[in-house]
Short mmCIF file of C-alpha atoms in Angstrom, two decimals:
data_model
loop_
_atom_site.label_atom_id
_atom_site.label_comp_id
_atom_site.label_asym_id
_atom_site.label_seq_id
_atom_site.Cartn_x
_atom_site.Cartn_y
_atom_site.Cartn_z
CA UNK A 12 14.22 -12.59 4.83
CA UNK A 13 17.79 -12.96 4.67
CA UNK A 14 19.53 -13.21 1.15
CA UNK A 15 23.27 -14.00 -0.39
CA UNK A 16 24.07 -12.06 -3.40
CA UNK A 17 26.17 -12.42 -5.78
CA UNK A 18 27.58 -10.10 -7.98
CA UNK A 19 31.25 -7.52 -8.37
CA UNK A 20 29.02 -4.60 -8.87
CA UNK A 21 29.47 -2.95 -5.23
CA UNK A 22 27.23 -0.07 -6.09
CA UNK A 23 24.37 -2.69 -7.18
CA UNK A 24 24.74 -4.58 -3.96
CA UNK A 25 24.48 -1.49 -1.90
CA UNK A 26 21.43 -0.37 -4.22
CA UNK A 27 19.67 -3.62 -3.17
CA UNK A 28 20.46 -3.15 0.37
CA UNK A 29 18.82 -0.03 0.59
CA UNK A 30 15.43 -0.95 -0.98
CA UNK A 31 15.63 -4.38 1.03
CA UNK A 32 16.05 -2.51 4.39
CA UNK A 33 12.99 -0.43 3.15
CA UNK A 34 10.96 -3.32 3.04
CA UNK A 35 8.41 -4.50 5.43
CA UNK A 36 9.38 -7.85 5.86
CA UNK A 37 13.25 -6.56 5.62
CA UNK A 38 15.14 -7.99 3.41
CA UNK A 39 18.15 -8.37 4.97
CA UNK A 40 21.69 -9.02 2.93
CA UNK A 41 24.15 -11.91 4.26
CA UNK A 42 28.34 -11.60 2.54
CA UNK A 43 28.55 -10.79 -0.32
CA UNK A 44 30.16 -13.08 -3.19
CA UNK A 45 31.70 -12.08 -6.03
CA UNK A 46 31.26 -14.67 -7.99
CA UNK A 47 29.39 -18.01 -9.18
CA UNK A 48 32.60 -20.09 -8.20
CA UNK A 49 33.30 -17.86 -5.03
CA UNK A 50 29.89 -18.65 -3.74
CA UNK A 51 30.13 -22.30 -4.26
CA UNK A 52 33.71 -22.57 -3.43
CA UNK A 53 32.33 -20.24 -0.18
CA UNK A 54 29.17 -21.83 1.21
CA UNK A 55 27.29 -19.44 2.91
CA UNK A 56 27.40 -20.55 6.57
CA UNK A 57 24.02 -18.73 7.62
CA UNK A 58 21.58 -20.67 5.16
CA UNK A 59 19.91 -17.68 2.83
CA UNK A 60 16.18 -17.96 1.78
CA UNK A 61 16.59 -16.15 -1.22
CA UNK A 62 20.04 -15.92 -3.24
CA UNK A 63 20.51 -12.98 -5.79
CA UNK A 64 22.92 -13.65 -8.80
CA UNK A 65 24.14 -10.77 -11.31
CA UNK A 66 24.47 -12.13 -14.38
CA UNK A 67 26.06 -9.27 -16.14
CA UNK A 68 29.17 -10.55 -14.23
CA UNK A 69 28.93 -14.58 -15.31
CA UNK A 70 31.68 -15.61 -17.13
CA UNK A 71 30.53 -18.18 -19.79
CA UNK A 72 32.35 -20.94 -17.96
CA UNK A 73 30.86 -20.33 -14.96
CA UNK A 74 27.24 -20.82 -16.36
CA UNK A 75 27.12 -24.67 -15.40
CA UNK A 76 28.13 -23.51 -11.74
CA UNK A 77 24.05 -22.41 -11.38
CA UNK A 78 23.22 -25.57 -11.29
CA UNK A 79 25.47 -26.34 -8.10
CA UNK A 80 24.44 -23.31 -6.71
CA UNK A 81 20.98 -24.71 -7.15
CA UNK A 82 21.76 -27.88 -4.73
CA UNK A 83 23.63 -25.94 -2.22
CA UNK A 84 21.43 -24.43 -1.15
CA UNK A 85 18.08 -26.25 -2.12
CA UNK A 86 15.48 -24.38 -0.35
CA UNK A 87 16.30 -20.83 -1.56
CA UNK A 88 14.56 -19.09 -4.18
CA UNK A 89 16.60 -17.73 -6.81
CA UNK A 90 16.78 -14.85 -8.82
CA UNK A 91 18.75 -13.53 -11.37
CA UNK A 92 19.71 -10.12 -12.52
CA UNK A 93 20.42 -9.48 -15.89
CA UNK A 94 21.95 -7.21 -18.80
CA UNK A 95 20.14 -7.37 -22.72
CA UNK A 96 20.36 -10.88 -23.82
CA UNK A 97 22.02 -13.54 -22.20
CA UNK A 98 20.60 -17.00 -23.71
CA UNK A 99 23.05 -19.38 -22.46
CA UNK A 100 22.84 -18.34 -18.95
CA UNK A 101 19.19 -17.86 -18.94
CA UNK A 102 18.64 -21.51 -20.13
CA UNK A 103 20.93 -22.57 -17.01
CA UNK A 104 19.41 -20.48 -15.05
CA UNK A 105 15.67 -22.01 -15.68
CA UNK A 106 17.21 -25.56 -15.56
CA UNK A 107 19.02 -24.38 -12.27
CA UNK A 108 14.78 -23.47 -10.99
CA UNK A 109 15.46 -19.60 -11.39
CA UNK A 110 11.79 -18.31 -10.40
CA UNK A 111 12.66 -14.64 -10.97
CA UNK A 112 14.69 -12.63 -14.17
CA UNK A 113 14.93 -8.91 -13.83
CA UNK A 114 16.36 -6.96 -16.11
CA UNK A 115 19.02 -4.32 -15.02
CA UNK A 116 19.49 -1.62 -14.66
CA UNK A 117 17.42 -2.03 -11.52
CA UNK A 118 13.21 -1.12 -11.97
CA UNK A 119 12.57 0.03 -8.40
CA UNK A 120 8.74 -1.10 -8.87
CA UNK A 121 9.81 -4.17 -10.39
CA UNK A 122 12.11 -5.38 -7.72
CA UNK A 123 9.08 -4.63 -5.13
CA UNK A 124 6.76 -6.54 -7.55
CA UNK A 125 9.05 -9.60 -7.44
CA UNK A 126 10.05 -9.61 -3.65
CA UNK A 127 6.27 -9.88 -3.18
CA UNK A 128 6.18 -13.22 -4.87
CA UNK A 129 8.83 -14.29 -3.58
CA UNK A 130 8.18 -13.46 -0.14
CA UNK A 131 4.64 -15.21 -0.57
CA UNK A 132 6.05 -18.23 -2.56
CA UNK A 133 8.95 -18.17 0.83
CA UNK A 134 6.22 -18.32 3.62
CA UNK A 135 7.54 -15.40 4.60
CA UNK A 136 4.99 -13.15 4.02
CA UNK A 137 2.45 -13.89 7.35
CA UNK A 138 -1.57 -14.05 6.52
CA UNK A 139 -3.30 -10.80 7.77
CA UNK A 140 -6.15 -10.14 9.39
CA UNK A 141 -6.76 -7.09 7.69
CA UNK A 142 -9.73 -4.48 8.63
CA UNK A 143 -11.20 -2.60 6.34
CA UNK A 144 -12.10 1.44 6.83
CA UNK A 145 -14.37 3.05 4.20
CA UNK A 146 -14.16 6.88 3.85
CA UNK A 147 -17.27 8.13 2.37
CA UNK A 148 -18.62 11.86 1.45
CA UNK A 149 -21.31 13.24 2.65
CA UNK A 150 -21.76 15.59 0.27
CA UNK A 151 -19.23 16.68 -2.94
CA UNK A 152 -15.85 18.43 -1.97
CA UNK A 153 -15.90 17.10 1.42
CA UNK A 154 -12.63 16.04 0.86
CA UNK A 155 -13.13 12.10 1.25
CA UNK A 156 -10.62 11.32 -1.01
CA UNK A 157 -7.81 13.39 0.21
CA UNK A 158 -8.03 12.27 3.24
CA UNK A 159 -8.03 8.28 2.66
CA UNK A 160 -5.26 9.06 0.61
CA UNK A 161 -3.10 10.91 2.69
CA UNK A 162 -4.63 8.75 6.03
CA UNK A 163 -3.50 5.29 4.12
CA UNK A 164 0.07 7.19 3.86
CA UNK A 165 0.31 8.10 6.93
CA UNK A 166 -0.91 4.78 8.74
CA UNK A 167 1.73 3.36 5.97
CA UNK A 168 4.67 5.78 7.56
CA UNK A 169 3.85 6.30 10.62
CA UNK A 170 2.65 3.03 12.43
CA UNK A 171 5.01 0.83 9.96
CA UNK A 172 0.96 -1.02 8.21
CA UNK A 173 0.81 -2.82 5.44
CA UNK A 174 -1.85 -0.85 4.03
CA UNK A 175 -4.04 -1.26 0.66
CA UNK A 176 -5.98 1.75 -0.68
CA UNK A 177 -8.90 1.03 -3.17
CA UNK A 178 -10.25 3.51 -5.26
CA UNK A 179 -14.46 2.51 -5.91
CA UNK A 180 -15.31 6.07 -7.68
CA UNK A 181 -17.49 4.62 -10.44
CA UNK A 182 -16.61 7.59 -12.53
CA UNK A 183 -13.40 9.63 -12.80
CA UNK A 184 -11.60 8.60 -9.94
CA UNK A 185 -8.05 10.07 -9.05
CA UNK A 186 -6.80 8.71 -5.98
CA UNK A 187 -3.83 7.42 -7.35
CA UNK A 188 -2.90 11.28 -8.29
CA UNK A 189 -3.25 12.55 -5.23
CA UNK A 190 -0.28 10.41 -3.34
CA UNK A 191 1.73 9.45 -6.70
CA UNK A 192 2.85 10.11 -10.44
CA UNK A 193 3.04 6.73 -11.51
CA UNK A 194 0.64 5.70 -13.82
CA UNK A 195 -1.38 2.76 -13.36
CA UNK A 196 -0.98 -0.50 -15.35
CA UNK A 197 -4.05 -2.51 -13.56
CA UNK A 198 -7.51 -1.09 -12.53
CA UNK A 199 -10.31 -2.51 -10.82
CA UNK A 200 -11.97 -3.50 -13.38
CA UNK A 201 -8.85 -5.21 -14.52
CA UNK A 202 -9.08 -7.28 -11.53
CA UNK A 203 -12.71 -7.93 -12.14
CA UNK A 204 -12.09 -9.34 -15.40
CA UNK A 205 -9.44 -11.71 -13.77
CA UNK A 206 -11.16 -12.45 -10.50
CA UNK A 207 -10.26 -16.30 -11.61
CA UNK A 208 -6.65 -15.22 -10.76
CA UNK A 209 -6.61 -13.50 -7.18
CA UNK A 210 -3.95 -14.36 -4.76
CA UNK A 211 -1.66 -12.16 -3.10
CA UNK A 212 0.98 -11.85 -5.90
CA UNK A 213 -1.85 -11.11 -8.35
CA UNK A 214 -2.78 -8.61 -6.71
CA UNK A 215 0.31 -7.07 -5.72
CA UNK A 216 1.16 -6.72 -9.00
CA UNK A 217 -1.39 -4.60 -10.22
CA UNK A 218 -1.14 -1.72 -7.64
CA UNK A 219 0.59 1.65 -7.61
CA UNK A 220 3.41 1.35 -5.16
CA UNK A 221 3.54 4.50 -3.56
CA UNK A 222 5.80 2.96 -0.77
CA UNK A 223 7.00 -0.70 -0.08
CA UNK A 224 4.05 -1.25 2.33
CA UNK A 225 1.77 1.17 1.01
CA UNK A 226 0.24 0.68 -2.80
CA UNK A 227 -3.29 2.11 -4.59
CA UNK A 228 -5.75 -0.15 -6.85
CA UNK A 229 -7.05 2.38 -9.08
CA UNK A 230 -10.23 2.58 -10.28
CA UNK A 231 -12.05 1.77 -13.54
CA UNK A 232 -10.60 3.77 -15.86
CA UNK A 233 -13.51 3.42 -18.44
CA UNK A 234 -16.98 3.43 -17.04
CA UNK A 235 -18.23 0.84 -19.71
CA UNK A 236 -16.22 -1.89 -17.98
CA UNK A 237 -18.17 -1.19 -15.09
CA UNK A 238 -20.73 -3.71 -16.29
CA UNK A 239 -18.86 -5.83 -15.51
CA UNK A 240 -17.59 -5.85 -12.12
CA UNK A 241 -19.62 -7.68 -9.98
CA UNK A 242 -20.87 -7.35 -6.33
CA UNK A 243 -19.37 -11.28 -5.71
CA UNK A 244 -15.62 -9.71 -7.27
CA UNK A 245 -15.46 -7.24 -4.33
CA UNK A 246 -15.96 -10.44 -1.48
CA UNK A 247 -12.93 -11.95 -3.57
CA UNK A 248 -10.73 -8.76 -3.49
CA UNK A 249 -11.41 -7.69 -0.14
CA UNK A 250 -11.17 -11.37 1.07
CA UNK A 251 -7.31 -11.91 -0.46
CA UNK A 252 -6.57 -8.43 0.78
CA UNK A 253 -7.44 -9.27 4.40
CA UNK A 254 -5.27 -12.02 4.69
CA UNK A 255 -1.94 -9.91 2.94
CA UNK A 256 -2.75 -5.91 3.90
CA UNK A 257 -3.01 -4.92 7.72
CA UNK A 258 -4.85 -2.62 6.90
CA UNK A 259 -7.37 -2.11 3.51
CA UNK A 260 -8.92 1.54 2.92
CA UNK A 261 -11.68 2.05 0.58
CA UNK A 262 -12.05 5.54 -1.31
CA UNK A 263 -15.87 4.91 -1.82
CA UNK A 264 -16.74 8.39 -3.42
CA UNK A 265 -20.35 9.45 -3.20
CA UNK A 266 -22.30 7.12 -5.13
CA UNK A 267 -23.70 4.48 -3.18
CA UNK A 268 -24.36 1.57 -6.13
CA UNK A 269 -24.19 -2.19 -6.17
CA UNK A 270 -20.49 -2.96 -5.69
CA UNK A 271 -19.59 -0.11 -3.45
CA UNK A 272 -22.57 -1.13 -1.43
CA UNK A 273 -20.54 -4.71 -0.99
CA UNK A 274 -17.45 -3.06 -0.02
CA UNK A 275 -19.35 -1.39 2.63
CA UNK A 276 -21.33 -4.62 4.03
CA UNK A 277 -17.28 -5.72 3.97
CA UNK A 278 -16.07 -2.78 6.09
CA UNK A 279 -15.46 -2.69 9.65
CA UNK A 280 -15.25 0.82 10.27
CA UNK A 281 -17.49 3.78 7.81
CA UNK A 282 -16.28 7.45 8.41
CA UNK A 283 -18.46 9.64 6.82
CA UNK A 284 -16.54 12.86 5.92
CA UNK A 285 -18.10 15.93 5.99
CA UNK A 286 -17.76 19.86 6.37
CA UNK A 287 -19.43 22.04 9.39
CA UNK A 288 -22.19 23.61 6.85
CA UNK A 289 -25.82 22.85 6.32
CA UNK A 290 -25.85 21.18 2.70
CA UNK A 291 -23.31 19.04 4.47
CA UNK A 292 -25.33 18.06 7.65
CA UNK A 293 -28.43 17.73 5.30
CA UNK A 294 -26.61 15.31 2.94
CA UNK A 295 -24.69 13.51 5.70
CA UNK A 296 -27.80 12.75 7.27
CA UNK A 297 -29.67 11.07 4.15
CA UNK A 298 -26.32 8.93 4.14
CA UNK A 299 -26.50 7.93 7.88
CA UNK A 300 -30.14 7.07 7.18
CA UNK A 301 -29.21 5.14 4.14
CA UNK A 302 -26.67 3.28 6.57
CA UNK A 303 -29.01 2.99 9.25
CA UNK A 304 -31.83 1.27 7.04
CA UNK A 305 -29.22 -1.41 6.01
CA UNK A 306 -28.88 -2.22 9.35
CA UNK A 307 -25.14 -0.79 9.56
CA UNK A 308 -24.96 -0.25 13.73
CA UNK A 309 -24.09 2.78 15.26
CA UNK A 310 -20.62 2.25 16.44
CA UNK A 311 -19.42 1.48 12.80
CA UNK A 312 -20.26 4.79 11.94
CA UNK A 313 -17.29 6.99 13.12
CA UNK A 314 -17.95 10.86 11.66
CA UNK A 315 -15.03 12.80 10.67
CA UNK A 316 -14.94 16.55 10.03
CA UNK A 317 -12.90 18.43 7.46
CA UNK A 318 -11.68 21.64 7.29
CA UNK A 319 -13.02 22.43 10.75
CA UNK A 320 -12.22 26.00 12.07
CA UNK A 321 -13.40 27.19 15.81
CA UNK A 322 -15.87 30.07 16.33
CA UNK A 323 -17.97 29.69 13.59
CA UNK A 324 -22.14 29.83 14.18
CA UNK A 325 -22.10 26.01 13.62
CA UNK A 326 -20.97 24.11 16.37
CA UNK A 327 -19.92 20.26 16.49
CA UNK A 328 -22.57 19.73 19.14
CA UNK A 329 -25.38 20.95 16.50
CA UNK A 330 -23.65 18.67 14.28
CA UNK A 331 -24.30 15.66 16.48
CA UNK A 332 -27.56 16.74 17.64
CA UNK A 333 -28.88 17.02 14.25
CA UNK A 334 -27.32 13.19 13.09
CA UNK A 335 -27.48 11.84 16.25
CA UNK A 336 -23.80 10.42 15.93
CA UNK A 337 -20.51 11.21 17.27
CA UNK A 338 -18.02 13.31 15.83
CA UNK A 339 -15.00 10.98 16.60
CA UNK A 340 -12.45 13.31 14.88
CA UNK A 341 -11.99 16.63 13.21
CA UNK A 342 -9.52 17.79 10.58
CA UNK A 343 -8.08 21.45 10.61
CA UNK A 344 -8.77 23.61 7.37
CA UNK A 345 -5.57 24.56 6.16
CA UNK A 346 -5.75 25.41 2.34
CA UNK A 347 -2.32 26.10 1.55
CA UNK A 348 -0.96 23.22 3.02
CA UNK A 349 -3.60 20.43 1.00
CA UNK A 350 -4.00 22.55 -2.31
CA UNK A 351 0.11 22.19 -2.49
CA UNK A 352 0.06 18.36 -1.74
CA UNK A 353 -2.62 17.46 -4.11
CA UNK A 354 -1.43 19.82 -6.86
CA UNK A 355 1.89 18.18 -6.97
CA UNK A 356 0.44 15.05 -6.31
CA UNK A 357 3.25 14.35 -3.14
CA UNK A 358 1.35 13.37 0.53
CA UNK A 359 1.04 15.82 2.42
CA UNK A 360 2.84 14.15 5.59
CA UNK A 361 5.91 13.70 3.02
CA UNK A 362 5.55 17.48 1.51
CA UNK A 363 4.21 19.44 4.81
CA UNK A 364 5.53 17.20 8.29
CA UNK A 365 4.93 20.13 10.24
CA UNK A 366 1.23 21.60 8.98
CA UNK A 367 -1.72 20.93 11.04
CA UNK A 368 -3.21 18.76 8.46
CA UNK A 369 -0.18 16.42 9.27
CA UNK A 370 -0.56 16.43 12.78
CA UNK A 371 -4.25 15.47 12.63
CA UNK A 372 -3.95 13.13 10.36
CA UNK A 373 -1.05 11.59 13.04
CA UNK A 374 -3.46 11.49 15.53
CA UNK A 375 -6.22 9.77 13.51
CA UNK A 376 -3.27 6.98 12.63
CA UNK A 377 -3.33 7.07 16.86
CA UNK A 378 -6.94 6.75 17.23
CA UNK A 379 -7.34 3.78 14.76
CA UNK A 380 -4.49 2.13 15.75
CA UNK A 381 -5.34 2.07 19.34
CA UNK A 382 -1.37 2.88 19.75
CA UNK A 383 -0.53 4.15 23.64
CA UNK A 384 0.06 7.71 23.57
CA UNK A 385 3.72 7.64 25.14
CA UNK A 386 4.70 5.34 22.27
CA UNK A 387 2.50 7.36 19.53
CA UNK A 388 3.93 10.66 20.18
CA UNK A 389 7.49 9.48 20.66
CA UNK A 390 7.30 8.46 16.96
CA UNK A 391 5.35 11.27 15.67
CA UNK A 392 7.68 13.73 17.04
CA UNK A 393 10.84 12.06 15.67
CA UNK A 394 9.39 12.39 12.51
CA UNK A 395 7.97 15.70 12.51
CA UNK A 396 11.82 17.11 14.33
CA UNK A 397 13.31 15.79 11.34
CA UNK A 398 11.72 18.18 9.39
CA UNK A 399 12.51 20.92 12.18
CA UNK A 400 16.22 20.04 12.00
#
């Protein structure tokens, strides 16, 4: 999307820049104009789609001059940046068909929020056809939730997504601490209660951004609101998410109930998680039975083991043999590395570039992606030599 702003603040319009060129569609920066009267003394020869006006820098005769701005250039969306209260100019600004009002200084997460909108309200923002993975433990501790977590990062970083993590724990669930520090305004069950409302923007606005392209729907905060999320709200949520997210990854815990049962009729791809121990095989494969009496076929059932370590008793072949499915990936147990990323609640690919973990995790973004290796490892090893640097 290409934008004029407007504004004298330098340091503003560089500030802007840099979360712009950080977004996925990039917002991209035209002149800049250092005034009302300068921009519509100075039409803008490149048409903008969205024009950004400071209006800690509006002179109070320059107010009317929104207006013009307005007709010049009549399919932009506007949006104005402002300083405590500013009546006069806001009541221009509204009669000028001002769509967004920030306040400054600058709210990283609200900027995001509002590009969203307006990237949706623009066109700009293309309809997805999103696929859903479900991560899904076998048995406690298995470590499903680390690794959708630090997966949906990764895919986010790595391969450029779009990417939507949902957290379905019916009880207690902590994704969102695992990647982030921000706490969340909107839950689940938030959305539930306002299914009536779901569109893109909605639901934009009621994640964690961890990233530009990368946010977190927590979960249910209280389990009595759990009543009343319904089987039919998931359909909704994971329909709107398709068409916005490139990719959507569900954090389904280990309780297999009515509306995490939904999400899973919804998913294209199930990875079971699991360690290379008995309770887990045991556990893991009640679950695949589970699956397998649903009617779930084989090849949507991709097993993934964690905290794998060569040379133990257990092998992956026993593994197999005794669920009769395919191992399609392993993780490599490296304590250090994880306990550090979730205690500090920082990804690991952002914390640890160069652990194993990382690299795995890199190579599961390859294998879901379908990327070609040459063009996979050219970008994984830029980013984990920047680290080496």
């Amino acid at each position: 999307m290409k934008a004029l702003m407007i504004t004298r603040d330098a340091s503003l319009h560089d500030e802007i820049a840099a979360q712009g060129a950080a977004r996925m569609p990039v917002l991209r920066l035209l002149e800049r104009r250092s005034g009302l009267r300068d921009a519509v003394e100075r039409m803008q020869p490149e048409a903008p789609e969205l024009v950004i006006v400071d209006a800690s820098g509006i002179d109070a005769d320059e107010a009317d001059l929104l207006e013009r701005l307005a007709r010049q250039y009549p399919l932009a969306v506007l949006m104005l940046l402002t300083r405590g209260q500013q009546q006069d100019v806001l009541i221009r600004a509204m009669r000028a068909g001002m769509r967004e009002v920030l306040q400054l200084p600058l709210v990283h997460k609200a900027f995001h929020e509002a590009m969203d909108r307006v990237d949706i309200q623009a066109g700009v923002t293309q309809m997805r056809d999103g696929k859903v993975l479900a991560f899904i433990s076998c048995k406690g501790g298995s470590g499903a939730t680390f690794l959708s977590t630090n997966f949906s990062y990764a895919l986010a970083s790595l391969a450029g997504c779009k990417v939507l993590l949902i957290d379905l724990h019916g009880q207690f669930g902590d994704a969102t601490l695992y990647v982030s520090d921000q706490k969340p305004a909107m839950t689940l069950s938030d959305i539930c209660a306002q299914i009536a409302r779901m569109d893109g923007a909605f639901l934009a606005s009621c994640l964690v951004h961890v990233t530009p392209n990368f946010g977190v729907l927590a979960a249910a905060d209280d389990p009595a609101h759990k009543v009343d999320m319904q089987p039919e709200h998931m359909d909704r949520i994971l329909a709107v998410a398709r068409q916005h997210y490139d990719y959507i990854v569900l954090d389904v815990g280990r309780q297999i109930d009515a509306l995490s049962l939904r999400a899973l009729d919804n998913a294209d791809t199930i990875y079971p998680v699991l360690q290379l121990a008995l309770p887990d095989i045991r556990d893991g494969r009640r679950l695949l039975d589970i699956f397998r009496s649903l009617g779930y076929p084989g090849e949507r059932l991709r097993l993934i083991v964690n905290r794998y370590e060569k040379g133990g008793r257990l092998r992956l072949a026993d593994l197999e043999q005794a669920l009769g499915a395919e191992v399609v990936h392993t993780v490599p147990n490296d304590y250090i590395a994880a306990t550090d990323s979730v205690n500090q609640g920082i990804p690991l690919l952002q914390l640890s570039r160069t652990s194993a973990v990382a690299r795995s995790l890199a190579e599961l973004v390859e294998l879901v992606t379908a990327r070609r290796v040459t063009e996979s490892r050219g970008l994984f090893d830029r980013l984990f030599s920047r680290s080496e640097a």
